[in-house]
Coordinates of N, CA and C in Angstrom, one line a residue:
M716 N -3.5 -13.3 8.7 CA -3.5 -11.9 8.9 C -4.2 -11.3 7.7
R717 N -4.9 -10.2 7.9 CA -5.6 -9.5 6.8 C -5.2 -8.1 6.8
L718 N -4.9 -7.6 5.6 CA -4.5 -6.2 5.4 C -5.7 -5.3 5.3
T719 N -5.6 -4.1 5.7 CA -6.7 -3.2 5.6 C -7.0 -2.8 4.1
K720 N -8.2 -2.4 3.9 CA -8.6 -2.0 2.5 C -7.7 -0.8 2.1
F721 N -7.3 0.1 3.0 CA -6.4 1.2 2.7 C -5.1 0.7 2.1
T722 N -4.5 -0.3 2.8 CA -3.2 -0.8 2.3 C -3.4 -1.4 0.9
D723 N -4.4 -2.2 0.8 CA -4.7 -2.8 -0.5 C -4.8 -1.7 -1.6
L724 N -5.5 -0.7 -1.4 CA -5.7 0.4 -2.4 C -4.3 1.1 -2.7
A725 N -3.5 1.3 -1.6 CA -2.2 1.9 -1.8 C -1.3 1.1 -2.6
L726 N -1.3 -0.2 -2.4 CA -0.5 -1.2 -3.1 C -0.9 -1.2 -4.6
R727 N -2.2 -1.2 -4.8 CA -2.7 -1.2 -6.2 C -2.3 0.0 -6.9
A728 N -2.3 1.2 -6.2 CA -1.9 2.4 -6.9 C -0.4 2.4 -7.2
V729 N 0.4 1.9 -6.3 CA 1.8 1.8 -6.5 C 2.1 0.9 -7.7
M730 N 1.4 -0.2 -7.8 CA 1.6 -1.1 -8.9 C 1.2 -0.5 -10.2
R731 N 0.1 0.2 -10.2 CA -0.4 0.8 -11.5 C 0.6 1.9 -11.9
L732 N 1.1 2.7 -11.0 CA 2.1 3.7 -11.3 C 3.4 3.1 -11.8
A733 N 3.8 2.0 -11.3 CA 5.1 1.3 -11.6 C 5.1 1.0 -13.1
V734 N 4.0 0.6 -13.7 CA 3.9 0.2 -15.1 C 3.6 1.4 -16.0
S735 N 3.3 2.5 -15.5 CA 2.8 3.6 -16.4 C 4.0 4.3 -17.1
G736 N 5.2 4.2 -16.5 CA 6.3 4.9 -17.1 C 6.3 6.4 -16.8
G737 N 5.2 7.0 -16.3 CA 5.2 8.4 -15.9 C 5.0 9.4 -17.0
D738 N 4.9 8.9 -18.2 CA 4.8 9.9 -19.4 C 3.6 9.5 -20.3
P739 N 2.5 10.1 -20.2 CA 2.2 11.2 -19.3 C 1.8 10.7 -17.9
A740 N 1.9 11.6 -16.9 CA 1.6 11.2 -15.6 C 0.1 10.9 -15.4
L741 N -0.2 9.9 -14.7 CA -1.6 9.5 -14.4 C -2.1 10.4 -13.3
T742 N -3.3 10.7 -13.3 CA -3.9 11.4 -12.1 C -4.5 10.4 -11.1
T743 N -4.8 10.9 -10.0 CA -5.4 10.1 -8.9 C -6.7 9.5 -9.5
R744 N -7.5 10.3 -10.1 CA -8.8 9.9 -10.7 C -8.6 8.7 -11.7
E745 N -7.5 8.8 -12.5 CA -7.3 7.8 -13.5 C -6.8 6.5 -12.9
V746 N -6.0 6.6 -11.8 CA -5.5 5.4 -11.1 C -6.7 4.7 -10.4
A747 N -7.6 5.5 -9.8 CA -8.8 5.0 -9.2 C -9.7 4.3 -10.2
A748 N -9.9 4.9 -11.3 CA -10.7 4.2 -12.4 C -10.0 2.9 -12.9
A749 N -8.7 3.0 -13.0 CA -8.0 1.8 -13.5 C -8.2 0.6 -12.6
V750 N -8.1 0.8 -11.3 CA -8.2 -0.3 -10.3 C -9.6 -0.4 -9.7
D751 N -10.6 0.4 -10.3 CA -12.0 0.3 -10.0 C -12.3 0.5 -8.5
V752 N -11.9 1.6 -8.0 CA -12.2 2.0 -6.6 C -12.6 3.5 -6.6
P753 N -13.4 3.9 -5.6 CA -13.8 5.3 -5.5 C -12.6 6.3 -5.5
Y754 N -12.8 7.4 -6.1 CA -11.7 8.4 -6.2 C -11.4 8.9 -4.8
T755 N -12.3 9.1 -3.9 CA -12.0 9.6 -2.6 C -11.2 8.7 -1.8
H756 N -11.4 7.4 -1.9 CA -10.6 6.4 -1.2 C -9.2 6.4 -1.7
M757 N -9.1 6.4 -3.1 CA -7.7 6.5 -3.7 C -7.0 7.7 -3.3
A758 N -7.7 8.8 -3.3 CA -7.0 10.1 -2.9 C -6.4 10.0 -1.5
K759 N -7.0 9.4 -0.6 CA -6.4 9.2 0.8 C -5.2 8.3 0.7
A760 N -5.3 7.3 -0.1 CA -4.1 6.4 -0.2 C -3.0 7.1 -0.9
V761 N -3.2 7.8 -1.9 CA -2.2 8.6 -2.6 C -1.6 9.6 -1.7
S762 N -2.4 10.3 -0.9 CA -1.9 11.3 0.0 C -0.8 10.6 1.0
R763 N -1.2 9.5 1.5 CA -0.3 8.8 2.4 C 1.0 8.3 1.7
L764 N 0.9 7.8 0.5 CA 2.1 7.4 -0.3 C 3.0 8.6 -0.6
N765 N 2.3 9.8 -0.8 CA 3.1 11.0 -1.0 C 3.9 11.4 0.3
E766 N 3.2 11.3 1.4 CA 3.8 11.5 2.7 C 5.0 10.6 2.9
L767 N 4.9 9.4 2.5 CA 6.0 8.4 2.7 C 7.1 8.6 1.7
G768 N 6.9 9.4 0.7 CA 7.9 9.6 -0.3 C 8.0 8.6 -1.4
V769 N 6.9 7.8 -1.5 CA 6.8 6.7 -2.4 C 6.3 7.2 -3.8
V770 N 5.4 8.2 -3.7 CA 4.8 8.8 -4.8 C 5.0 10.3 -4.8
H771 N 5.3 10.9 -5.9 CA 5.4 12.4 -6.0 C 4.1 12.8 -6.7
A772 N 3.3 13.7 -6.1 CA 2.1 14.2 -6.7 C 2.2 15.7 -7.0
R773 N 2.0 16.0 -8.3 CA 2.0 17.4 -8.8 C 0.6 17.8 -9.1
R774 N 0.3 19.0 -8.7 CA -1.1 19.5 -8.9 C -1.1 20.4 -10.2
G775 N -2.3 20.7 -10.6 CA -2.5 21.6 -11.7 C -2.2 21.0 -13.1
R776 N -2.2 22.0 -14.1 CA -1.9 21.6 -15.5 C -0.6 20.9 -15.6
G777 N -0.6 19.8 -16.3 CA 0.6 19.0 -16.4 C 1.0 18.2 -15.2
G778 N 0.1 18.2 -14.2 CA 0.4 17.5 -12.9 C 0.1 16.0 -13.1
G779 N 0.1 15.3 -12.0 CA -0.2 13.9 -12.0 C 0.7 13.2 -10.9
L780 N 0.7 11.9 -11.0 CA 1.4 11.1 -10.0 C 2.6 10.4 -10.7
E781 N 3.6 10.3 -9.9 CA 4.8 9.6 -10.4 C 5.4 8.8 -9.2
L782 N 5.8 7.6 -9.5 CA 6.5 6.8 -8.5 C 7.9 7.3 -8.4
T783 N 8.3 7.5 -7.1 CA 9.7 8.0 -6.9 C 10.7 6.8 -6.9
V784 N 11.9 7.2 -6.8 CA 13.0 6.1 -6.8 C 12.7 5.2 -5.6
L785 N 12.4 5.8 -4.4 CA 12.0 5.0 -3.3 C 10.9 4.1 -3.6
G786 N 9.9 4.6 -4.3 CA 8.7 3.8 -4.6 C 9.1 2.6 -5.5
H787 N 10.0 2.7 -6.3 CA 10.5 1.6 -7.2 C 11.3 0.6 -6.4
R788 N 12.1 1.1 -5.5 CA 13.1 0.3 -4.8 C 12.7 -0.3 -3.4
A789 N 11.7 0.3 -2.8 CA 11.4 0.0 -1.4 C 10.8 -1.5 -1.4
S790 N 11.1 -2.1 -0.3 CA 10.5 -3.5 -0.1 C 9.1 -3.4 0.2
V791 N 8.3 -4.4 -0.3 CA 6.9 -4.4 -0.1 C 6.6 -4.6 1.4
G792 N 7.5 -5.3 2.1 CA 7.4 -5.4 3.6 C 7.4 -4.1 4.3
W793 N 8.4 -3.3 3.9 CA 8.5 -1.9 4.5 C 7.2 -1.1 4.3
L794 N 6.8 -1.2 3.0 CA 5.6 -0.4 2.6 C 4.4 -0.8 3.4
V795 N 4.2 -2.1 3.5 CA 3.0 -2.6 4.2 C 3.1 -2.2 5.7
R796 N 4.3 -2.3 6.3 CA 4.4 -1.9 7.7 C 4.0 -0.5 7.9
E797 N 4.5 0.4 7.0 CA 4.2 1.8 7.1 C 2.7 2.1 6.9
L798 N 2.1 1.4 6.0 CA 0.7 1.6 5.7 C -0.2 1.1 6.8
E799 N 0.2 -0.1 7.3 CA -0.7 -0.7 8.3 C -0.5 -0.1 9.7
G800 N 0.6 0.5 10.0 CA 0.9 1.2 11.3 C 1.3 0.2 12.3
K801 N 1.3 0.6 13.5 CA 1.9 -0.2 14.6 C 0.9 -1.0 15.4
E802 N -0.3 -1.2 14.9 CA -1.4 -1.9 15.6 C -1.0 -3.4 15.8
E803 N -1.4 -3.9 16.9 CA -1.2 -5.3 17.2 C -2.3 -6.1 16.6
V804 N -2.1 -7.4 16.4 CA -3.1 -8.3 15.8 C -4.3 -8.4 16.7
V805 N -4.1 -8.4 18.0 CA -5.2 -8.5 19.0 C -5.2 -7.3 19.9
E806 N -6.3 -7.0 20.4 CA -6.5 -5.9 21.3 C -6.5 -6.4 22.8
C807 N -5.5 -6.2 23.5 CA -5.4 -6.7 24.9 C -5.7 -5.7 25.9
E808 N -5.7 -4.5 25.6 CA -6.1 -3.4 26.5 C -7.5 -2.9 26.2
G809 N -7.7 -1.6 26.3 CA -9.0 -1.0 25.9 C -10.0 -1.1 27.0
D810 N -11.3 -1.0 26.5 CA -12.4 -1.0 27.4 C -12.6 -2.2 28.3
S811 N -12.3 -3.3 27.7 CA -12.4 -4.6 28.5 C -11.0 -5.3 28.4
P812 N -10.1 -4.9 29.2 CA -8.7 -5.5 29.1 C -8.8 -7.0 29.4
C813 N -7.9 -7.7 28.6 CA -7.9 -9.2 28.8 C -7.2 -9.5 30.2
P814 N -7.8 -10.4 30.9 CA -7.2 -10.7 32.2 C -5.9 -11.4 32.1
L815 N -5.5 -11.9 31.0 CA -4.2 -12.6 30.8 C -3.1 -11.7 30.3
R816 N -3.4 -10.4 30.1 CA -2.5 -9.5 29.4 C -1.1 -9.5 30.0
G817 N -1.0 -9.7 31.3 CA 0.4 -9.7 31.9 C 1.2 -11.0 31.7
A818 N 0.5 -12.1 31.4 CA 1.2 -13.4 31.3 C 0.8 -14.2 30.1
C819 N 0.3 -13.5 29.1 CA -0.2 -14.1 27.9 C 0.8 -14.5 26.9
Q820 N 0.9 -15.7 26.5 CA 1.8 -16.2 25.4 C 1.2 -16.0 24.0
L821 N -0.1 -15.9 23.9 CA -0.8 -15.8 22.7 C -0.4 -14.4 22.0
R822 N -0.4 -13.4 22.8 CA -0.1 -12.0 22.3 C 1.3 -12.0 21.6
R823 N 2.3 -12.6 22.3 CA 3.6 -12.7 21.8 C 3.7 -13.5 20.5
A824 N 3.0 -14.7 20.5 CA 3.0 -15.6 19.3 C 2.4 -14.9 18.1
L825 N 1.3 -14.1 18.4 CA 0.6 -13.4 17.3 C 1.5 -12.2 16.8
R826 N 2.2 -11.6 17.6 CA 3.2 -10.5 17.2 C 4.3 -11.1 16.4
D827 N 4.8 -12.2 16.8 CA 5.9 -12.9 16.0 C 5.3 -13.3 14.6
A828 N 4.1 -13.8 14.6 CA 3.5 -14.3 13.3 C 3.3 -13.1 12.4
Q829 N 2.9 -11.9 13.0 CA 2.7 -10.7 12.2 C 4.1 -10.3 11.6
E830 N 5.1 -10.3 12.4 CA 6.4 -9.9 11.9 C 6.9 -10.9 10.8
A831 N 6.6 -12.2 11.0 CA 7.0 -13.2 10.0 C 6.3 -12.9 8.7
F832 N 5.0 -12.5 8.8 CA 4.3 -12.1 7.6 C 4.9 -10.9 6.8
Y833 N 5.3 -9.9 7.6 CA 5.9 -8.7 7.0 C 7.3 -9.1 6.4
A834 N 8.0 -9.9 7.2 CA 9.4 -10.3 6.8 C 9.3 -11.1 5.4
S835 N 8.2 -11.9 5.2 CA 8.1 -12.6 4.0 C 7.9 -11.7 2.8
L836 N 7.5 -10.5 3.0 CA 7.4 -9.5 2.0 C 8.6 -8.6 1.8
D837 N 9.6 -8.7 2.7 CA 10.7 -7.8 2.7 C 11.6 -8.0 1.4
S838 N 11.6 -9.2 0.9 CA 12.5 -9.5 -0.3 C 11.8 -9.1 -1.6
L839 N 10.6 -8.7 -1.5 CA 9.9 -8.2 -2.7 C 9.9 -6.7 -2.9
T840 N 10.0 -6.3 -4.2 CA 9.9 -4.9 -4.5 C 8.7 -4.7 -5.4
V841 N 8.4 -3.5 -5.7 CA 7.2 -3.2 -6.5 C 7.5 -3.8 -7.9
A842 N 8.8 -3.7 -8.4 CA 9.1 -4.3 -9.7 C 8.8 -5.8 -9.7
D843 N 9.0 -6.5 -8.6 CA 8.6 -7.9 -8.5 C 7.1 -8.1 -8.6
L844 N 6.3 -7.2 -8.1 CA 4.9 -7.3 -8.1 C 4.3 -7.1 -9.5
V845 N 5.0 -6.3 -10.3 CA 4.4 -5.9 -11.6 C 5.1 -6.7 -12.8
S846 N 5.9 -7.7 -12.4 CA 6.5 -8.5 -13.5 C 5.4 -9.3 -14.2
R847 N 5.8 -9.9 -15.3 CA 4.8 -10.7 -16.1 C 4.2 -11.8 -15.2
P848 N 2.9 -12.0 -15.2 CA 1.9 -11.5 -16.2 C 1.2 -10.2 -15.7
T849 N 1.5 -9.8 -14.5 CA 0.7 -8.7 -13.9 C 0.9 -7.4 -14.6
G850 N 2.1 -7.0 -14.9 CA 2.3 -5.6 -15.5 C 1.5 -5.4 -16.8
P851 N 1.6 -6.2 -17.8 CA 0.8 -6.0 -19.0 C -0.7 -5.9 -18.7
I852 N -1.2 -6.6 -17.8 CA -2.7 -6.5 -17.4 C -3.0 -5.2 -16.8
L853 N -2.1 -4.7 -15.9 CA -2.3 -3.4 -15.3 C -2.4 -2.3 -16.3
L854 N -1.6 -2.4 -17.3 CA -1.6 -1.4 -18.4 C -2.9 -1.4 -19.2
E855 N -3.6 -2.5 -19.2 CA -4.9 -2.6 -19.9 C -6.1 -2.2 -19.1
L856 N -5.9 -2.0 -17.8 CA -7.1 -1.7 -16.9 C -7.7 -0.4 -17.1
G857 N -9.0 -0.4 -17.1 CA -9.9 0.8 -17.2 C -9.3 2.2 -17.3
G858 N -10.1 3.2 -17.0 CA -9.6 4.5 -17.2 C -9.7 5.0 -18.6
P859 N -9.6 6.4 -18.8 CA -9.7 7.0 -20.1 C -8.5 6.6 -21.0
D860 N -8.8 6.5 -22.3 CA -7.7 6.3 -23.2 C -6.9 7.5 -23.4
R861 N -5.6 7.4 -23.1 CA -4.8 8.6 -23.2 C -3.9 8.6 -24.4
G862 N -4.1 7.5 -25.2 CA -3.2 7.3 -26.4 C -3.4 8.4 -27.4

């Protein structure tokens, strides 16, 4: 299974915010620079994380991004499910529906495999993702020196 680039960016943002401590709050632009992705792509990911309640985004002077309590405690499996959506691994309907769609065992097997993939992430939290050696490296990544 392969995650979308969107989910990858959102997970990188959450990980970077998890090690920042929130003081001072990082901006979307700074997070994008730190993980070396375009600002516009990161802005979309941060917007979705804000909708999910994982990130709190404040605008204006003194604004920035902060990981919420949910963001710190949520399982990675839940977060990936929310970011990836309800899409199935294979497309059985659509313009050229599969002739086996009514009796296909592959569709069920792939759905089970997808759920097993997500379930393997359920025991992980963001804190697990940013433990050593990852956390210290995230703190050193790009972006302006705020020291």
